[in-house]
XYZ file of C-alpha atoms in Angstrom:
762
model
C 10.254 29.040 20.104
C 9.402 32.119 17.668
C 11.589 34.451 16.504
C 9.562 37.145 17.776
C 10.442 35.795 21.194
C 14.188 35.831 21.201
C 15.687 38.660 23.277
C 19.143 38.587 22.499
C 22.107 40.244 23.816
C 25.552 41.091 23.122
C 28.163 38.765 25.295
C 31.540 39.404 25.568
C 33.662 36.781 23.954
C 34.931 35.843 27.394
C 31.826 35.218 28.815
C 30.796 33.518 25.622
C 33.925 31.370 25.813
C 33.473 30.309 29.402
C 29.601 29.162 28.756
C 30.760 26.895 26.028
C 33.241 25.432 28.437
C 30.674 24.717 31.010
C 28.297 22.685 28.349
C 31.472 20.969 27.064
C 32.080 19.236 30.467
C 28.813 18.308 30.558
C 28.668 16.571 27.693
C 31.792 14.775 28.866
C 29.906 13.487 31.377
C 27.206 12.424 29.215
C 29.446 9.994 26.995
C 31.774 9.139 29.890
C 28.524 7.571 31.353
C 27.568 6.287 28.186
C 30.505 4.318 28.089
C 30.213 2.900 31.248
C 26.366 2.288 30.310
C 27.861 0.130 27.404
C 30.242 -1.936 29.110
C 27.225 -2.613 31.836
C 24.955 -3.900 28.986
C 27.570 -5.975 27.200
C 28.707 -8.042 30.596
C 24.516 -8.219 30.834
C 24.119 -10.045 27.431
C 27.516 -12.260 28.219
C 26.287 -13.327 31.685
C 22.565 -13.595 30.244
C 23.411 -16.326 27.630
C 24.948 -18.669 30.088
C 22.183 -18.971 32.207
C 20.200 -21.405 30.119
C 21.054 -24.065 27.325
C 19.748 -27.388 25.458
C 21.321 -29.542 22.885
C 17.773 -30.805 22.459
C 18.482 -34.549 23.497
C 15.724 -34.313 26.357
C 12.927 -32.475 26.736
C 12.247 -29.221 28.185
C 11.525 -29.972 31.814
C 9.092 -27.758 33.885
C 11.223 -26.788 36.028
C 13.537 -25.106 33.219
C 10.490 -22.957 32.666
C 12.121 -19.922 35.069
C 15.859 -20.257 33.858
C 14.533 -19.814 29.911
C 12.575 -16.909 30.930
C 14.847 -15.352 33.104
C 17.961 -15.914 30.123
C 15.462 -14.477 27.916
C 14.665 -11.306 29.754
C 18.132 -10.336 30.593
C 19.245 -11.078 26.974
C 16.511 -8.977 25.185
C 17.074 -5.725 27.753
C 20.592 -6.049 27.051
C 20.094 -6.040 23.404
C 17.759 -3.598 23.466
C 19.958 -1.125 25.906
C 22.716 -1.992 23.269
C 21.304 -1.134 19.850
C 20.205 2.430 21.567
C 23.498 2.942 22.720
C 25.219 1.957 19.379
C 22.669 4.001 17.769
C 24.329 7.553 15.591
C 22.786 10.305 17.336
C 23.255 13.074 15.766
C 23.597 15.836 18.633
C 23.083 13.668 21.819
C 22.816 16.620 23.839
C 21.469 19.151 22.499
C 18.965 21.536 24.849
C 19.362 22.788 28.098
C 16.557 24.462 30.382
C 17.197 26.948 33.291
C 14.347 27.160 36.109
C 13.300 29.592 38.431
C 12.272 26.975 41.150
C 15.678 26.243 42.959
C 18.011 27.422 40.088
C 17.348 23.767 38.421
C 18.984 23.143 35.190
C 17.666 20.292 32.627
C 19.970 19.189 30.024
C 17.569 17.600 27.349
C 18.624 14.927 24.700
C 17.677 11.965 22.205
C 17.953 9.346 24.614
C 17.786 9.786 28.795
C 21.506 9.058 30.512
C 21.562 9.009 34.541
C 24.747 8.906 36.529
C 25.837 6.588 39.113
C 23.502 7.610 41.502
C 20.071 7.521 38.882
C 20.181 11.272 38.767
C 19.299 12.389 35.210
C 22.395 14.058 33.485
C 20.304 14.259 30.015
C 16.292 13.878 30.012
C 15.151 12.226 26.893
C 12.905 14.820 25.010
C 9.983 12.812 24.777
C 9.871 12.551 28.363
C 7.006 15.037 30.176
C 9.791 17.058 32.182
C 11.196 17.900 28.731
C 7.686 19.620 27.569
C 8.485 23.073 28.860
C 11.755 23.060 26.380
C 9.126 23.076 23.329
C 6.249 24.825 25.278
C 7.555 27.924 26.859
C 6.904 31.427 25.575
C 7.261 34.779 26.893
C 3.624 34.813 27.809
C 3.669 31.404 29.382
C 7.137 30.769 30.854
C 6.004 27.398 32.057
C 8.701 28.363 34.744
C 11.813 28.202 32.149
C 14.080 31.608 32.493
C 16.135 30.571 29.394
C 16.173 27.891 26.322
C 19.239 27.237 25.300
C 20.126 24.965 22.363
C 23.740 23.015 21.792
C 24.885 22.550 18.520
C 27.420 19.600 18.511
C 29.748 17.540 15.910
C 30.163 14.359 17.283
C 30.511 15.220 20.974
C 31.995 18.334 20.833
C 29.997 21.316 21.487
C 30.462 24.095 18.531
C 27.976 26.402 19.003
C 25.231 27.858 21.348
C 22.032 29.922 20.586
C 19.624 31.079 23.718
C 16.237 32.169 23.528
C 15.326 34.457 26.930
C 12.129 33.141 27.596
C 11.546 35.124 31.411
C 13.311 38.125 31.746
C 12.087 39.124 35.167
C 13.949 36.100 36.830
C 16.721 36.283 34.061
C 19.117 37.776 37.268
C 22.559 37.514 35.235
C 22.435 34.907 32.902
C 23.965 35.422 29.562
C 22.184 35.248 26.247
C 24.429 34.192 23.445
C 23.806 33.432 19.685
C 21.348 34.735 17.316
C 18.035 32.284 18.377
C 18.049 28.452 17.784
C 15.549 28.670 15.187
C 16.598 31.074 12.946
C 19.994 29.710 13.023
C 18.586 26.433 12.065
C 16.626 27.711 9.083
C 19.368 29.065 7.755
C 21.458 25.763 7.372
C 22.288 24.257 4.184
C 20.271 21.217 2.939
C 21.356 17.707 2.199
C 20.455 14.532 0.803
C 18.669 13.378 3.990
C 16.285 14.480 6.492
C 17.653 15.888 9.694
C 15.214 16.013 12.738
C 14.074 19.675 14.286
C 14.107 17.926 17.921
C 16.500 20.758 19.257
C 14.066 23.436 17.742
C 10.710 22.141 17.636
C 7.831 25.135 18.277
C 4.977 25.012 20.664
C 2.127 24.401 18.098
C 4.319 21.333 16.548
C 4.862 19.875 19.722
C 1.213 20.080 20.353
C 0.299 17.816 17.520
C 3.736 15.626 18.304
C 2.196 14.741 21.774
C -1.646 14.026 20.982
C -3.308 11.303 22.251
C -2.635 7.935 20.190
C -6.154 6.971 20.115
C -8.438 7.414 17.098
C -7.026 9.769 13.923
C -4.653 12.571 14.759
C -5.004 15.098 11.222
C -1.480 17.231 10.889
C -2.134 20.022 8.106
C -0.697 22.805 7.212
C 0.880 24.743 3.951
C 4.497 23.885 2.624
C 7.264 24.273 4.664
C 5.501 24.328 7.950
C 7.655 20.903 9.082
C 4.745 18.415 8.586
C 6.773 15.260 7.973
C 9.154 15.974 10.272
C 6.469 16.530 12.776
C 5.028 13.020 12.240
C 8.176 11.277 12.497
C 8.635 12.978 15.572
C 5.486 12.092 16.566
C 6.023 8.432 15.659
C 8.899 8.776 18.351
C 7.405 10.265 20.892
C 4.425 7.274 20.811
C 6.887 4.836 20.946
C 8.064 6.184 24.198
C 5.055 6.758 25.422
C 3.146 3.371 24.371
C 5.855 1.506 23.765
C 4.698 -2.241 24.690
C 1.279 -1.549 22.585
C 3.168 -0.186 19.679
C 6.403 -2.056 19.606
C 4.389 -5.583 19.524
C 1.617 -4.197 17.234
C 4.014 -2.289 14.770
C 4.026 0.839 13.346
C 3.538 1.875 9.733
C 5.302 5.086 8.062
C 4.225 5.801 4.513
C 5.203 8.184 2.098
C 5.035 9.062 -1.685
C 7.958 7.460 -2.958
C 11.182 5.584 -2.616
C 12.988 8.766 -3.129
C 11.332 10.519 -0.140
C 11.772 7.193 2.066
C 15.330 7.911 1.161
C 15.049 11.183 2.317
C 13.591 10.580 5.844
C 14.771 7.113 6.425
C 17.289 8.791 8.993
C 15.261 10.439 11.094
C 13.584 8.001 13.018
C 16.728 6.179 14.126
C 18.498 9.550 14.957
C 15.870 9.712 17.734
C 16.458 6.421 19.040
C 13.851 4.378 17.450
C 14.014 2.151 14.891
C 11.112 -0.538 15.345
C 9.016 1.554 12.775
C 8.468 0.199 9.211
C 8.976 2.287 6.183
C 7.351 1.677 3.156
C 6.455 4.197 -0.025
C 2.780 3.857 -1.243
C 3.923 2.005 -4.244
C 5.721 -0.695 -1.816
C 2.519 -1.017 0.879
C 1.314 -4.025 -0.709
C 4.749 -5.808 -0.692
C 3.691 -8.437 2.205
C 1.386 -10.012 -0.277
C 2.882 -9.090 -3.529
C 5.984 -10.403 -5.089
C 7.155 -6.720 -6.067
C 6.519 -2.972 -5.645
C 6.653 0.012 -7.468
C 7.862 3.721 -8.075
C 6.603 3.913 -11.137
C 3.317 6.675 -12.595
C 0.645 6.209 -14.778
C 0.102 9.368 -17.164
C -2.255 11.038 -15.156
C -5.593 10.159 -17.425
C -4.831 6.499 -16.126
C -3.835 7.484 -12.625
C -7.017 9.143 -11.789
C -9.393 6.247 -13.118
C -7.154 3.434 -11.427
C -7.606 5.702 -8.152
C -10.815 5.880 -8.274
C -13.807 3.683 -6.051
C -15.248 2.584 -9.439
C -12.897 -0.001 -9.828
C -13.667 -1.994 -6.821
C -16.871 -3.311 -8.727
C -15.174 -3.489 -11.993
C -12.166 -5.559 -10.528
C -15.124 -7.745 -8.701
C -16.919 -8.282 -12.179
C -13.351 -9.259 -13.631
C -12.794 -12.148 -10.781
C -16.654 -13.273 -11.830
C -15.405 -13.258 -15.418
C -14.029 -16.705 -16.238
C -10.380 -17.235 -17.413
C -12.077 -18.272 -21.009
C -12.083 -16.733 -24.286
C -16.176 -16.795 -24.637
C -17.604 -17.533 -21.083
C -21.257 -17.641 -22.630
C -20.265 -20.408 -24.722
C -18.860 -22.665 -21.903
C -20.506 -25.639 -21.016
C -19.914 -28.887 -19.210
C -20.170 -31.999 -20.689
C -19.531 -35.071 -19.205
C -20.492 -38.959 -19.861
C -21.579 -41.451 -17.862
C -22.825 -44.897 -19.182
C -23.606 -43.712 -22.549
C -25.557 -40.753 -21.141
C -24.620 -37.343 -21.547
C -24.845 -34.664 -18.760
C -24.799 -31.078 -19.059
C -24.690 -28.207 -17.367
C -25.381 -24.918 -19.283
C -23.555 -21.672 -19.048
C -26.430 -19.725 -17.590
C -26.289 -22.470 -14.541
C -22.666 -22.510 -14.551
C -23.013 -18.507 -13.865
C -25.342 -18.744 -11.464
C -23.126 -21.622 -9.593
C -20.004 -19.201 -9.797
C -22.127 -16.135 -8.419
C -23.762 -17.806 -5.369
C -20.385 -19.283 -4.173
C -17.914 -16.209 -4.461
C -20.931 -14.490 -2.908
C -20.021 -16.506 0.284
C -16.143 -17.691 -0.203
C -13.124 -16.042 -1.636
C -12.472 -17.386 -5.244
C -9.134 -19.620 -4.506
C -11.040 -21.135 -1.315
C -13.843 -21.557 -3.519
C -12.518 -24.076 -6.072
C -13.508 -27.143 -3.772
C -16.853 -25.800 -3.397
C -17.237 -25.145 -6.759
C -16.315 -28.432 -7.714
C -18.723 -30.738 -5.105
C -21.759 -28.373 -6.876
C -20.782 -29.642 -10.257
C -20.862 -33.347 -8.785
C -24.259 -32.496 -6.894
C -25.441 -30.779 -9.800
C -24.293 -33.627 -12.262
C -25.588 -36.400 -9.668
C -29.293 -34.683 -10.078
C -29.125 -34.957 -13.786
C -28.308 -38.760 -13.480
C -31.812 -40.788 -15.131
C -32.916 -43.249 -12.515
C -32.540 -45.982 -15.016
C -29.020 -45.748 -15.147
C -28.336 -45.346 -11.594
C -30.695 -48.589 -11.297
C -29.113 -50.584 -14.037
C -25.320 -50.374 -13.157
C -25.784 -49.865 -9.262
C -23.750 -46.890 -9.208
C -23.213 -45.484 -5.418
C -22.372 -41.580 -5.377
C -18.848 -42.357 -4.890
C -18.603 -44.263 -7.763
C -20.105 -41.532 -9.665
C -17.828 -39.168 -8.710
C -14.801 -41.019 -9.767
C -16.517 -41.487 -13.074
C -16.646 -37.399 -13.695
C -13.094 -36.711 -12.213
C -11.354 -39.088 -13.753
C -12.722 -38.227 -17.279
C -10.109 -35.203 -19.218
C -13.037 -33.351 -20.538
C -13.983 -32.268 -16.874
C -10.161 -31.373 -15.636
C -10.040 -29.265 -18.503
C -13.004 -27.427 -18.127
C -12.480 -27.022 -14.310
C -8.800 -26.074 -14.922
C -10.644 -23.360 -17.479
C -13.747 -22.732 -15.636
C -11.880 -22.166 -12.206
C -7.860 -22.087 -12.265
C -5.948 -20.678 -9.403
C -5.470 -17.551 -9.875
C -2.719 -15.033 -8.415
C -3.780 -11.115 -8.385
C -1.576 -10.514 -11.433
C -3.229 -12.728 -13.330
C -5.989 -11.546 -13.140
C -5.025 -7.507 -13.464
C -3.204 -8.178 -16.378
C -6.169 -9.551 -18.207
C -7.486 -5.570 -18.407
C -4.876 -5.236 -21.210
C -7.217 -7.228 -23.739
C -9.757 -4.383 -24.452
C -12.221 -6.891 -24.794
C -12.084 -7.762 -21.370
C -12.429 -3.878 -20.319
C -15.490 -3.586 -22.012
C -17.324 -6.610 -20.853
C -16.477 -5.700 -17.061
C -16.430 -1.918 -17.472
C -19.811 -0.901 -17.920
C -19.656 2.362 -16.105
C -16.759 3.604 -18.077
C -16.900 5.523 -20.928
C -15.080 4.561 -24.566
C -12.430 6.652 -23.764
C -12.075 5.489 -20.433
C -11.979 2.035 -21.416
C -8.938 2.820 -24.360
C -6.964 4.348 -21.289
C -7.357 1.386 -19.337
C -6.620 -1.508 -21.487
C -3.906 0.815 -22.636
C -1.986 1.467 -19.042
C -1.351 -2.230 -18.293
C 2.133 -2.951 -18.925
C 3.660 -5.706 -21.260
C 5.282 -8.585 -19.956
C 8.818 -9.002 -20.098
C 10.844 -12.440 -21.151
C 10.169 -13.789 -18.105
C 6.811 -13.016 -17.932
C 6.899 -9.998 -15.461
C 5.003 -6.482 -15.642
C 6.505 -3.577 -14.737
C 3.178 -2.561 -12.712
C 2.624 1.329 -11.651
C 2.248 2.742 -8.088
C -1.979 3.140 -9.152
C -1.727 -1.031 -10.034
C -0.036 -1.819 -6.463
C -3.672 -0.822 -4.954
C -5.266 -2.664 -7.480
C -3.053 -5.980 -7.183
C -4.035 -5.587 -3.297
C -7.891 -5.444 -3.799
C -7.194 -8.298 -5.671
C -5.751 -10.200 -2.943
C -8.521 -9.120 -0.887
C -11.161 -10.480 -3.458
C -9.681 -13.867 -4.183
C -7.450 -14.611 -1.146
C -4.075 -15.846 -0.921
C -3.202 -18.575 -4.002
C -2.206 -21.893 -2.937
C 1.197 -22.969 -1.896
C 2.975 -26.003 -2.929
C 4.152 -27.592 -0.143
C 7.700 -28.803 -0.206
C 9.862 -31.315 1.452
C 11.644 -30.086 4.759
C 15.350 -29.527 4.237
C 17.492 -30.930 7.048
C 21.294 -29.860 7.716
C 23.283 -33.064 7.883
C 25.446 -32.816 11.209
C 23.099 -30.756 12.685
C 23.141 -33.187 15.590
C 26.459 -32.258 16.972
C 25.219 -28.313 17.560
C 24.269 -26.833 20.770
C 21.069 -25.002 19.878
C 19.692 -22.008 21.901
C 15.988 -22.717 23.077
C 14.273 -19.591 24.096
C 11.283 -19.722 26.308
C 9.341 -18.592 22.823
C 10.043 -21.489 21.080
C 8.352 -23.721 23.658
C 5.414 -21.644 24.235
C 4.891 -20.844 20.518
C 1.359 -22.081 19.523
C 1.905 -23.994 15.965
C -1.243 -23.984 14.673
C -2.046 -23.852 11.025
C -2.474 -20.531 10.223
C -6.667 -19.621 9.224
C -6.471 -19.536 5.375
C -9.540 -17.168 5.459
C -7.597 -14.667 7.227
C -6.606 -11.704 5.659
C -3.012 -12.302 4.499
C -2.016 -8.561 4.592
C 0.749 -7.497 7.626
C -1.397 -5.237 10.465
C -0.205 -2.403 12.299
C -0.704 -0.823 15.886
C -0.207 2.770 14.696
C 0.029 3.659 10.664
C 1.402 7.401 9.494
C 0.364 8.551 6.424
C 2.382 11.537 5.102
C 1.280 13.505 1.737
C -1.924 11.849 2.585
C -3.822 14.350 -0.240
C -2.001 12.196 -3.236
C -3.679 9.027 -1.707
C -6.476 7.662 -3.802
C -9.582 6.117 -2.759
C -8.007 3.037 -3.903
C -4.987 3.306 -1.654
C -6.538 3.981 1.091
C -8.375 0.847 1.034
C -4.947 -0.995 0.570
C -3.897 1.126 3.774
C -7.022 0.050 5.672
C -5.950 -3.351 5.810
C -2.986 -2.971 7.414
C -4.662 -0.684 9.783
C -7.852 -2.207 10.687
C -7.983 -1.701 14.392
C -5.020 0.703 14.597
C -4.841 4.327 14.995
C -3.637 6.476 12.676
C -1.566 9.991 12.184
C -2.427 11.767 8.948
C -0.831 14.419 7.733
C -1.442 16.785 4.245
C -2.539 19.735 2.520
C -5.055 19.651 -0.150
C -3.857 22.555 -1.979
C -0.644 20.004 -2.870
C -2.860 17.577 -4.093
C -2.396 15.734 -7.086
C -5.370 13.620 -7.088
C -8.031 15.585 -8.827
C -10.968 14.627 -7.014
C -10.617 15.740 -3.422
C -14.595 14.815 -2.468
C -13.860 10.785 -3.074
C -10.456 11.250 -1.199
C -12.945 13.232 1.739
C -15.480 10.149 1.657
C -12.575 7.518 2.050
C -11.399 9.501 5.024
C -14.682 9.819 6.265
C -14.655 6.208 6.266
C -11.552 5.454 7.598
C -11.705 7.536 10.828
C -15.750 6.636 11.882
C -16.576 7.421 14.841
C -12.992 7.035 16.197
C -11.743 10.300 17.882
C -10.834 12.926 15.391
C -8.303 15.603 16.228
C -6.762 18.295 13.899
C -3.893 20.355 14.311
C -3.236 23.063 11.812
C 0.705 24.318 11.559
C 0.950 27.688 10.246
C 4.450 28.881 9.846
C 6.401 28.402 6.748
C 9.913 27.603 7.915
C 11.419 26.533 4.520
C 11.002 29.135 2.008
C 11.510 32.498 2.174
C 8.658 35.303 1.393
C 10.196 36.049 -1.771
C 9.012 32.384 -2.860
C 6.263 31.678 -1.147
C 4.421 35.071 -1.860
C 4.993 34.331 -5.579
C 3.951 30.087 -5.262
C 0.444 31.734 -3.028
C -0.148 33.861 -5.935
C -0.090 30.360 -8.318
C -2.315 28.272 -6.300
C -5.170 30.743 -5.343
C -5.825 30.946 -8.796
C -7.129 27.254 -8.771
C -7.940 26.930 -4.991
C -8.624 30.339 -3.452
C -9.365 28.514 0.111
C -5.717 27.338 -0.052
C -4.313 27.215 3.420
C -1.666 29.846 3.121
C 0.952 30.054 6.423
C 3.234 32.925 7.602
C 6.759 32.630 5.944
C 8.707 33.836 9.108
C 11.888 35.107 7.218
C 12.916 36.954 4.434
C 16.295 36.862 1.925
C 15.935 39.790 -0.364
C 16.289 37.584 -3.341
C 14.018 37.762 -5.809
C 13.261 34.340 -7.884
C 14.306 34.033 -11.186
C 11.724 33.763 -13.911
C 12.761 33.162 -17.934
C 11.934 31.696 -21.106
C 14.455 29.295 -23.130
C 13.549 27.676 -26.474
C 13.501 23.880 -26.331
C 16.618 23.198 -27.923
C 18.614 25.621 -25.557
C 17.157 24.171 -22.706
C 19.784 21.806 -21.399
C 22.403 24.268 -21.658
C 20.289 26.836 -19.612
C 19.734 24.498 -17.024
C 23.551 23.774 -16.774
C 24.079 27.805 -16.789
C 21.614 28.255 -13.747
C 22.455 25.331 -11.643
C 26.127 26.147 -11.989
C 25.550 29.463 -10.660
C 23.237 28.469 -8.038
C 26.171 25.987 -6.756
C 28.251 28.766 -6.634
C 25.737 30.804 -4.421
C 24.626 28.020 -2.076
C 26.059 25.928 0.694
C 23.967 22.735 0.113
C 21.617 20.997 -2.272
C 20.367 22.251 -5.696
C 16.910 20.259 -7.025
C 16.180 20.198 -10.495
C 12.419 19.826 -10.839
C 10.749 18.876 -13.733
C 7.909 16.853 -15.783
C 8.564 13.034 -16.117
C 8.630 13.635 -19.860
C 12.154 15.823 -19.901
C 13.869 13.523 -16.653
C 15.287 11.394 -20.301
C 16.451 15.124 -21.232
C 18.111 16.561 -17.841
C 19.416 13.296 -15.781
C 22.089 12.960 -17.917
C 23.325 16.336 -17.104
C 24.295 15.106 -13.641
C 25.222 11.773 -14.643
C 28.791 10.513 -15.704
C 30.220 12.550 -18.515
C 27.697 15.183 -17.922
C 28.815 18.695 -17.838
C 27.208 18.849 -13.719
C 28.712 15.010 -13.066
C 31.623 16.965 -10.638
C 28.586 18.346 -8.601
C 26.191 15.333 -8.954
C 26.004 15.162 -5.001
C 24.817 18.319 -4.911
C 22.445 18.729 -8.222
C 19.757 16.372 -7.920
C 16.964 15.393 -10.782
C 13.834 14.515 -9.939
C 10.088 15.128 -11.329
C 7.576 17.147 -9.741
C 6.217 13.929 -8.011
C 9.582 12.806 -6.410
C 9.739 16.378 -5.050
C 6.864 15.873 -3.035
C 8.038 16.347 0.877
C 11.673 17.283 -0.056
C 13.544 20.549 -0.204
C 16.481 22.031 -1.376
C 18.590 25.056 -0.816
C 17.820 26.289 -4.511
C 15.326 25.016 -6.883
C 15.156 25.169 -10.905
C 11.372 24.335 -11.936
C 11.688 23.396 -15.943
C 8.760 23.889 -17.939
C 5.486 24.896 -15.453
C 3.287 24.801 -18.217
C 4.141 20.704 -19.137
C 4.283 20.014 -15.329
C 0.467 21.332 -14.830
C -0.027 19.482 -18.109
C 1.328 16.304 -17.271
C -0.103 15.571 -13.966
C -3.486 15.019 -12.695
C -2.985 17.705 -9.622
C -2.048 20.257 -12.605
C -1.133 23.740 -10.959
C -1.273 22.254 -7.269
C 1.480 20.232 -8.352
C 3.286 22.886 -10.116
C 2.526 24.582 -6.089
C 4.656 21.926 -4.408
C 7.563 22.413 -6.934
C 7.528 26.245 -6.459
C 7.722 25.473 -2.723
C 10.791 23.051 -2.497
C 13.488 25.908 -1.977
C 14.953 27.516 1.303
C 16.855 30.446 -0.310
C 16.962 30.897 -4.344
C 14.438 29.445 -7.015
C 14.621 29.716 -10.743
C 11.640 29.278 -13.281
C 12.303 28.197 -16.720
C 9.416 28.704 -19.123
C 10.164 26.128 -22.388
C 8.554 28.514 -25.663
C 9.214 29.835 -28.785
C 9.663 33.140 -27.259
C 13.339 34.783 -26.892
C 14.507 34.563 -22.953
C 13.627 37.253 -20.912
C 10.043 37.338 -22.239
C 7.292 37.380 -19.831
C 4.563 35.187 -21.058
C 6.054 31.769 -22.344
C 3.930 29.520 -23.654
C 4.890 25.811 -24.116
C 3.725 23.628 -27.123
C 2.062 21.408 -24.524
C 0.400 24.097 -22.540
C -2.769 22.561 -21.796
C -4.715 26.191 -21.850
C -4.499 29.752 -23.437
C -1.672 31.973 -22.449
C -4.049 34.430 -20.573
C -4.971 31.652 -17.912
C -4.785 32.843 -14.189
C -2.220 30.848 -12.946
C -0.100 31.488 -15.708
C -0.436 35.034 -15.450
C 0.202 34.411 -11.721
C 3.418 33.272 -12.077
C 4.985 35.286 -15.412
C 3.940 38.747 -13.975
C 6.862 38.345 -11.506
C 9.456 37.774 -14.436
C 8.987 41.695 -15.763
C 9.045 42.987 -12.052
């Protein structure tokens, strides 16, 4: 549905009004049928609950099984249909295609709706019959004459946008509006991502409907719709392979909590809510007591993301939790005879056991090995003199305080958090970090956060992947058993017994199984920022999964793309792999994207640069201010942008300036009355987001504070849909063409800076 393919005509107002009324009549029929369907589903839900009850005073009889199964099936289907009908569907009916064949008309919507005769009133957008709505072009009409997009507010049709596909068969069909795509692109943004289900383009639809097996990669530059296409793909796969994916689960991973909040309504609006959404810092919340959105400084984040951490963490687990493990020995006294296991022997024992068993499961084996070695050292005369049996010997050893204290120091039960916290000690880092240089050891030790008064540490996003790796190495920590809790008086309550209750296998779960949640399909957005350690974490959630991987290397915040490629190659393996490239930038006007493109090619000449499909005629504003004047300048520019755009204004800044700029939009700040429209975010929080206008603050510091450098600045420059302001910070007067920040990582003549600021003077 490219804008070039639209052929618009001037339509008399009376004709346009008649077309609008006809569409409203059809939408009214759809909503009337939905009320009928909802009432029927509620009746089914009430009736199903009466099929079978139990007070659990007798065993379930074999003949009750059929009734229980019928009851559960009816209840499940009724609940599912009610959930679909009760969901908030933004623009339930959004499209229509007029076909050449028999003058057929198909209305397209977010869910399928049929009338009393089972004839379709609305076709689900994911159904095969809806494909021509997205795929038809003037060169391949697919039998479509006219494609129409309906703009609805609740259940009212407020506008129509038509595309003429096949002019040879159009007859007298009226063509109304300016074209659906261009109308959607100029819509004001708010704080939530909206679906593009009404304006999906042909190349996007191809990626959405690709087979689920193996790995599907979706690439493209900024503004090409990668994220929203991937979310529509998740909805399509759930529709097409519901049994497999609902049973196995779908995991959607994004870069930050801000991003996940931004996209959280897209899938429910498409009729799907059986999806797990997690930011990369929350992925391991299934095995950890906490998640994170805190970012390390660039050096620490890069180091923690490297695959070199795998062996370092293994050595860390192997290192006993004592100050000087090389001096640790086991000494016990049996009938006056001192038995000793020296540090070298203990080290070999530890390595042998950890080579075949996870740490937290290996303590029993370790203790048994110690007892075996001590028994072997007991002199024969002592054994014969006292006629000791092996059981008596073991009791004598294990009852000694010295033995118990040693075992607690040498092989305590450990959590991942306890182990990782040891890296705060430079001596420990030196002991396990042989492959790190002195600066790297200092950075690693200094990046481990201190514990608060309650012993909790504010772990970073990069730490979460390390903690998950440690969980995989250690195995789950033993959980103390608790006495069951019963409710008094519960014997008088009639309980609903499901067929699942009677068939559930209550055998003990194998403690050697991986503790992580696993999914049938994993969707990873902003994949170019995923570090190798984070890919290992993600892979544990989808060992048998199919994958959708979305990203753009030119926007990467991780500075070692070769490591990322190696991690991805390992993930893909020999599985089917298909790649889709999105080539059109629908977000950024040409004036903004041309500037951003000039910047990125200075560091990545092969960057995938999409074609901007529209122009606003408004050039970016580039200026510099003194550091003391920065807050006032931000307020001034934000106020002007609020007056010129209808939607949101993003103030995108380096992490070190958040504390300075965020108070501007908080209570009592000069922009507090616009806090619903003006948002302060870091460059990393801005990943995947878009605003009507953006103020990019201190590009030099943005480059300096991110491991991705200029690539992260490129992300910031491509967030606005209409207007861009770039504020440099330096000693020069405002309006200078060459700002030099005190924190600039390179000289004033660096290529990216020259490319950016050459626009300041036109």
